Coordinates of C-alpha atoms in Angstrom, one line a residue:
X1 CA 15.7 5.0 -39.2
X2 CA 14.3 8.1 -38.1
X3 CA 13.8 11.1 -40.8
X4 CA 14.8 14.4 -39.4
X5 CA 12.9 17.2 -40.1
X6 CA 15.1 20.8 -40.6
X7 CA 14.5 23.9 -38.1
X8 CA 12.4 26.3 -38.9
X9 CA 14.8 28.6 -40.4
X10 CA 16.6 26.3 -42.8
X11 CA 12.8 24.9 -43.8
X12 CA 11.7 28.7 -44.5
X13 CA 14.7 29.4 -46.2
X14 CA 13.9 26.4 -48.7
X15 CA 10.5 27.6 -49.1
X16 CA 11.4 31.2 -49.7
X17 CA 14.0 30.3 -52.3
X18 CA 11.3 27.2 -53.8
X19 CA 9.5 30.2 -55.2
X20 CA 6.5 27.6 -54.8
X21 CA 4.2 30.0 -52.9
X22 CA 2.4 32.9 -53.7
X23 CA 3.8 35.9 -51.8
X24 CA 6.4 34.4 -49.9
X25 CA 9.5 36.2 -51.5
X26 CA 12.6 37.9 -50.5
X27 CA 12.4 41.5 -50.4
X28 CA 16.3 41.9 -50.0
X29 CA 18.0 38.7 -50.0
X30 CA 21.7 40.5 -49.5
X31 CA 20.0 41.6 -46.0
X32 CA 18.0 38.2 -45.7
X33 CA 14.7 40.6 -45.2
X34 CA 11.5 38.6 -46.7
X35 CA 7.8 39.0 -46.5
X36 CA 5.4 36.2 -46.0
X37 CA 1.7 36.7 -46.9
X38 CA -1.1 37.3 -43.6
X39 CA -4.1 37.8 -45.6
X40 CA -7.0 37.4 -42.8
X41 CA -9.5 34.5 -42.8
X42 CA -12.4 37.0 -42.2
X43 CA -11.1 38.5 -46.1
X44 CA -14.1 37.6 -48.7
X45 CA -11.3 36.9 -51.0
X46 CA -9.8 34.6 -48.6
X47 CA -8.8 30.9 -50.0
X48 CA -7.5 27.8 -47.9
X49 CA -5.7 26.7 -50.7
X50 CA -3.5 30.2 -51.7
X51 CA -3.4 31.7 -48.8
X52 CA -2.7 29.1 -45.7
X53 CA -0.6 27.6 -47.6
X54 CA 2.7 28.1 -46.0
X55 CA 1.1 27.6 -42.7
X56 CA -0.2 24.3 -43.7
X57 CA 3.1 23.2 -45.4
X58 CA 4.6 24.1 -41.6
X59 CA 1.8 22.0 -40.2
X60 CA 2.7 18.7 -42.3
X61 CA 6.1 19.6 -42.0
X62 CA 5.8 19.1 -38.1
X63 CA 3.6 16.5 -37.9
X64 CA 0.8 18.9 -36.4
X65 CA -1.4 18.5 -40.2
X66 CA -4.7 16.2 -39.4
X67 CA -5.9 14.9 -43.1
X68 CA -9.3 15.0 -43.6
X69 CA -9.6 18.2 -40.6
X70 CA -8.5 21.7 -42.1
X71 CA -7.5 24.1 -39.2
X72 CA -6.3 27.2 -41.0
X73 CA -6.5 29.0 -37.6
X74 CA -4.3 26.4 -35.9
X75 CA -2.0 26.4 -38.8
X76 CA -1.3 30.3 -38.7
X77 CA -1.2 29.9 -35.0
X78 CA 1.5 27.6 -34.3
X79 CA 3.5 29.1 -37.4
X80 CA 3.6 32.6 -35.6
X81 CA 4.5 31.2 -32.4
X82 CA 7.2 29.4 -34.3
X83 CA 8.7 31.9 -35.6
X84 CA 8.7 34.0 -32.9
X85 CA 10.5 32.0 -30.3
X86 CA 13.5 32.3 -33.1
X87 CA 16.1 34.5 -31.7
X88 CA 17.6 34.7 -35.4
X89 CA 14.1 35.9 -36.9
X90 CA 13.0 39.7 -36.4
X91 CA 9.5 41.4 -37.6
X92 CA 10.4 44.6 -39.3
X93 CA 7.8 47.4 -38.4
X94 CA 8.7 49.6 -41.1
X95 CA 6.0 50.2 -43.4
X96 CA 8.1 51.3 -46.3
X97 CA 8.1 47.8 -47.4
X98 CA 4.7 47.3 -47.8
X99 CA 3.8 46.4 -51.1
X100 CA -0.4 46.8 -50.2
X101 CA -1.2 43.4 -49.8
X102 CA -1.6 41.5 -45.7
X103 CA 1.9 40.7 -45.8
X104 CA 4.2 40.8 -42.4
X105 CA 8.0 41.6 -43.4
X106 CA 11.1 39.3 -41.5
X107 CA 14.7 39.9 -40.8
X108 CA 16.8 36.3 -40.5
X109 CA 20.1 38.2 -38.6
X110 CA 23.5 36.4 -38.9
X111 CA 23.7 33.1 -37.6
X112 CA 25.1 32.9 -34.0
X113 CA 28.5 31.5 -33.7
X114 CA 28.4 28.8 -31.4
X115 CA 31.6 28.8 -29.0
X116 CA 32.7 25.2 -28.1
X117 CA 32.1 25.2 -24.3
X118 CA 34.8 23.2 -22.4
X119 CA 33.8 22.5 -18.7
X120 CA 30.9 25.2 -19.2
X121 CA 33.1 28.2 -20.9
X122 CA 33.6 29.5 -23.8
X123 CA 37.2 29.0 -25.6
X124 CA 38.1 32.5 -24.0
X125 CA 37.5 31.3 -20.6
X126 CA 34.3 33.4 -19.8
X127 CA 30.6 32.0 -19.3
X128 CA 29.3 32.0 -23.1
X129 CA 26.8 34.6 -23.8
X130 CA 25.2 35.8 -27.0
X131 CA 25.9 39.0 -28.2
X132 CA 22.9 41.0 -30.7
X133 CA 23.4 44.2 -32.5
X134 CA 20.8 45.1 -34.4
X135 CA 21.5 46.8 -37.8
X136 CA 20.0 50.1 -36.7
X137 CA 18.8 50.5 -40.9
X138 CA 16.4 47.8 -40.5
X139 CA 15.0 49.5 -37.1
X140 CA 14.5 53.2 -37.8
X141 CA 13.0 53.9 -34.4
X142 CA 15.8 52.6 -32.5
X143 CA 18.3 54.6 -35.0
X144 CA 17.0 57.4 -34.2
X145 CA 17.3 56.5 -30.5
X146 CA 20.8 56.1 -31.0
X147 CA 21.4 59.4 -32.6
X148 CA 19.3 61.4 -30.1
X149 CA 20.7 59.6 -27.2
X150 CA 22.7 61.4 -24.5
X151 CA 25.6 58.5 -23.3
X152 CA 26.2 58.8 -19.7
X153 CA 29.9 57.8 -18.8

């Protein structure tokens, strides 16, 4: 039988809430905002063993981990392009969260409802299509966008 590995959002969403590595935390878990640690390889203080460690978790979570090779560089790699091709993740630019230490700061948005497509349409008859609206607190340049924008009718 097969083992099924999770998606990367339900797999970071056990590791956040694990509390098992060092600076991989919730900031706001109400608005699912969380910070995971980027300290760069180049750092003196830089350790394989604290600091790739999420990266090399993903790696032997998705069969990409070679034993006996470490490939920090790979690991980080293929986790940022992972979690970048998920529609449900955002990187927050907003420096207020910063706490001083290499960290990048996520936003998980609400899941998408999935319609149930019959014969290609959604229940209301239409082609499906996904809908986004950002929360405009999380994104203080497009909020002030918004408020300075001039609507044309």
């Amino acid at each position: 039988m097969p083992v099924t590995k999770l998606r990367m959002r339900p797999w970071l969403e056990n590791q956040i809430n694990s509390g098992q590595i060092s600076g991989l935390q919730w900031i706001n878990k109400k608005r699912m905002i969380f910070q995971v640690p980027w300290k760069h390889a180049a750092k003196q203080e830089w350790n394989i063993e604290r600091d790739a460690c999420l990266f090399q978790k993903w790696a032997i979570h998705t069969g990409k981990y070679r034993i006996g090779k470490p490939d920090p560089v790979t690991w980080k790699t293929n986790f940022c392009c992972a979690i970048y091709s998920l529609p449900d993740i955002v990187q927050l630019k907003d420096t207020s969260f910063n706490t001083g230490c290499a960290v990048r700061v996520y936003k998980m948005l609400s899941p998408i409802l999935k319609l149930k497509k019959k014969q290609g349409l959604s229940l209301l008859g239409q082609p499906a299509k996904i809908l986004f609206r950002p929360d405009l607190r999380d994104f203080p340049y497009l909020a002030r966008l918004a408020k300075n924008a001039l609507f044309i009718q």
